[in-house]
XYZ file of N, CA and C in Angstrom:
273
model
N -1.183 -8.875 38.542
C -0.582 -8.376 37.316
C 0.087 -7.010 37.547
N -0.517 -6.199 38.435
C 0.078 -4.884 38.680
C 1.425 -5.009 39.390
N 1.593 -6.061 40.192
C 2.878 -6.289 40.855
C 3.954 -6.590 39.812
N 3.598 -7.381 38.806
C 4.526 -7.681 37.716
C 4.880 -6.408 36.938
N 3.894 -5.536 36.747
C 4.140 -4.271 36.046
C 5.136 -3.415 36.821
N 4.933 -3.300 38.123
C 5.840 -2.490 38.953
C 7.236 -3.101 38.975
N 7.310 -4.418 39.118
C 8.612 -5.089 39.140
C 9.341 -4.920 37.811
N 8.624 -5.048 36.720
C 9.231 -4.909 35.397
C 9.760 -3.503 35.183
N 8.964 -2.504 35.553
C 9.417 -1.121 35.389
C 10.633 -0.833 36.266
N 10.602 -1.299 37.503
C 11.692 -1.021 38.435
C 12.980 -1.716 38.029
N 12.907 -3.015 37.804
C 14.111 -3.782 37.461
C 14.667 -3.333 36.108
N 13.813 -3.153 35.125
C 14.270 -2.727 33.799
C 15.011 -1.403 33.842
N 14.475 -0.431 34.581
C 15.127 0.879 34.653
C 16.399 0.844 35.488
N 16.388 0.115 36.601
C 17.592 0.049 37.435
C 18.751 -0.636 36.710
N 18.458 -1.701 35.973
C 19.520 -2.376 35.230
C 19.961 -1.523 34.037
N 19.028 -0.842 33.402
C 19.365 0.001 32.246
C 20.282 1.152 32.647
N 20.035 1.730 33.801
C 20.820 2.894 34.207
C 22.266 2.536 34.532
N 22.523 1.271 34.829
C 23.886 0.865 35.170
C 24.696 0.385 33.966
N 24.118 0.395 32.791
C 24.800 -0.096 31.597
C 25.786 0.922 31.044
N 26.847 0.435 30.435
C 27.796 1.310 29.745
C 27.670 1.179 28.234
N 26.935 0.164 27.781
C 26.721 -0.074 26.361
C 25.345 0.478 25.987
N 25.292 1.337 24.988
C 24.045 2.000 24.608
C 23.002 0.994 24.128
N 23.415 0.019 23.336
C 22.455 -0.970 22.834
C 21.858 -1.781 23.981
N 22.696 -2.167 24.942
C 22.196 -2.909 26.096
C 21.271 -2.048 26.946
N 21.616 -0.769 27.074
C 20.779 0.151 27.834
C 19.395 0.277 27.195
N 19.358 0.389 25.883
C 18.078 0.465 25.181
C 17.289 -0.835 25.329
N 17.977 -1.962 25.336
C 17.293 -3.250 25.489
C 16.670 -3.382 26.877
N 17.418 -3.024 27.913
C 16.859 -3.092 29.266
C 15.761 -2.057 29.461
N 15.881 -0.940 28.803
C 14.829 0.063 28.847
C 13.540 -0.492 28.233
N 13.681 -1.331 27.230
C 12.513 -1.965 26.624
C 11.775 -2.850 27.617
N 12.506 -3.466 28.526
C 11.872 -4.279 29.564
C 11.006 -3.379 30.444
N 11.527 -2.212 30.794
C 10.750 -1.267 31.594
C 9.505 -0.815 30.840
N 9.643 -0.613 29.551
C 8.490 -0.196 28.753
C 7.417 -1.277 28.694
N 7.815 -2.531 28.792
C 6.819 -3.605 28.872
C 5.983 -3.444 30.139
N 6.594 -2.966 31.198
C 5.854 -2.695 32.424
C 4.834 -1.589 32.239
N 5.192 -0.567 31.476
C 4.238 0.511 31.200
C 3.037 -0.022 30.423
N 3.301 -0.945 29.513
C 2.203 -1.563 28.768
C 1.310 -2.399 29.687
N 1.924 -3.072 30.654
C 1.145 -3.881 31.596
C 0.204 -3.026 32.430
N 0.588 -1.800 32.714
C -0.293 -0.900 33.463
C -1.588 -0.673 32.686
N -1.466 -0.420 31.391
C -2.659 -0.236 30.557
C -3.444 -1.536 30.447
N -2.738 -2.661 30.425
C -3.406 -3.962 30.359
C -4.212 -4.223 31.629
N -3.666 -3.838 32.761
C -4.352 -4.031 34.036
C -5.648 -3.222 34.075
N -5.673 -2.079 33.403
C -6.890 -1.264 33.363
C -8.053 -2.071 32.794
N -7.777 -2.882 31.785
C -8.766 -3.814 31.249
C -10.011 -3.192 30.649
N -9.888 -2.008 30.074
C -11.043 -1.392 29.418
C -10.637 -0.897 28.029
N -11.582 -0.270 27.325
C -11.305 0.201 25.966
C -10.212 1.263 25.940
N -10.193 2.116 26.946
C -9.168 3.146 27.009
C -7.789 2.520 27.176
N -7.700 1.460 27.955
C -6.432 0.750 28.130
C -5.969 0.109 26.837
N -6.895 -0.503 26.106
C -6.551 -1.147 24.838
C -6.081 -0.117 23.816
N -6.798 0.998 23.709
C -6.374 2.027 22.749
C -5.043 2.646 23.180
N -4.815 2.750 24.489
C -3.534 3.248 24.981
C -2.393 2.318 24.621
N -2.629 1.004 24.746
C -1.606 0.015 24.385
C -1.269 0.119 22.899
N -2.281 0.200 22.063
C -2.040 0.271 20.620
C -1.269 1.532 20.238
N -1.676 2.667 20.805
C -0.983 3.914 20.506
C 0.457 3.853 21.010
N 0.642 3.362 22.212
C 1.969 3.284 22.809
C 2.880 2.360 22.007
N 2.373 1.206 21.603
C 3.186 0.270 20.829
C 3.623 0.865 19.503
N 2.710 1.545 18.824
C 3.042 2.136 17.539
C 4.094 3.244 17.718
N 3.874 4.109 18.688
C 4.812 5.204 18.931
C 6.161 4.676 19.393
N 6.154 3.733 20.320
C 7.398 3.198 20.859
C 8.189 2.448 19.787
N 7.519 1.745 18.910
C 8.213 1.023 17.842
C 8.992 1.988 16.956
N 8.360 3.084 16.545
C 9.049 4.063 15.701
C 10.196 4.737 16.449
N 9.988 5.065 17.707
C 11.036 5.730 18.488
C 12.219 4.793 18.750
N 11.941 3.527 19.013
C 13.000 2.562 19.279
C 13.804 2.275 18.008
N 13.126 2.153 16.891
C 13.821 1.973 15.614
C 14.704 3.193 15.340
N 14.196 4.375 15.621
C 14.978 5.595 15.436
C 16.196 5.646 16.343
N 16.042 5.224 17.590
C 17.165 5.243 18.531
C 18.260 4.278 18.088
N 17.876 3.066 17.708
C 18.872 2.105 17.249
C 19.511 2.553 15.932
N 18.752 3.210 15.081
C 19.298 3.736 13.836
C 20.353 4.801 14.113
N 20.083 5.674 15.078
C 21.063 6.701 15.443
C 22.345 6.082 15.973
N 22.228 5.030 16.776
C 23.410 4.350 17.310
C 24.212 3.728 16.172
N 23.531 3.119 15.228
C 24.219 2.486 14.097
C 24.882 3.542 13.214
N 24.181 4.634 12.942
C 24.736 5.681 12.078
C 25.875 6.442 12.745
N 25.897 6.466 14.061
C 26.974 7.159 14.778
C 28.279 6.378 14.736
N 28.209 5.131 14.337
C 29.416 4.314 14.257
C 30.335 4.796 13.159
N 31.619 4.718 13.426
C 32.615 5.094 12.422
C 33.044 3.849 11.664
N 33.855 4.019 10.678
C 34.334 2.877 9.898
C 35.089 1.921 10.808
N 34.587 0.710 10.936
C 35.239 -0.306 11.736
C 34.972 -0.211 13.226
N 34.255 0.829 13.668
C 33.942 0.988 15.087
C 32.434 1.053 15.263
N 31.945 0.422 16.331
C 30.501 0.428 16.565
C 30.034 1.652 17.335
N 30.895 2.224 18.184
C 30.508 3.344 19.046
C 29.276 3.004 19.875
N 29.364 1.937 20.626
C 28.222 1.540 21.438
C 28.378 1.892 22.914
N 29.570 2.328 23.318
C 29.754 2.711 24.718
C 29.235 4.126 24.938
N 28.716 4.366 26.126
C 28.202 5.694 26.444
C 29.311 6.728 26.369
N 30.527 6.347 26.717
C 31.650 7.291 26.644
C 31.965 7.700 25.205
N 31.530 6.922 24.243
C 31.732 7.275 22.832
C 30.892 8.495 22.435
N 29.918 8.840 23.258
C 29.021 9.968 22.963
C 29.317 11.162 23.873
N 30.520 11.212 24.431
C 30.875 12.261 25.383
C 31.061 13.628 24.721
N 31.214 13.672 23.431
C 31.360 14.940 22.723
C 32.798 15.370 22.530
N 33.736 14.574 22.943
C 35.144 14.906 22.744
C 35.650 14.164 21.529
N 36.515 14.828 20.793
C 37.091 14.192 19.605
C 38.540 13.838 19.898
N 38.911 12.642 19.497
C 40.283 12.192 19.738
C 41.012 12.078 18.431
């Protein structure tokens, strides 16, 4: 199971870092976060279970917030999902 955790964290982060679309980057990052959860699962004790619950609750709120920011950053008729859309330059 720990091999799956390492593979999930590695592949999720490597694919996420190469994305140009913010929503896709957040989605692949979620795959990496599943690997972090697997680490606590591998521990297999009460501390691991409480860590999973805390992490899931915190990550859910943070992920909802991140996607909300991406949606709110969109202009009328534009999604603004590319990373270059957040470069800070106004056209």
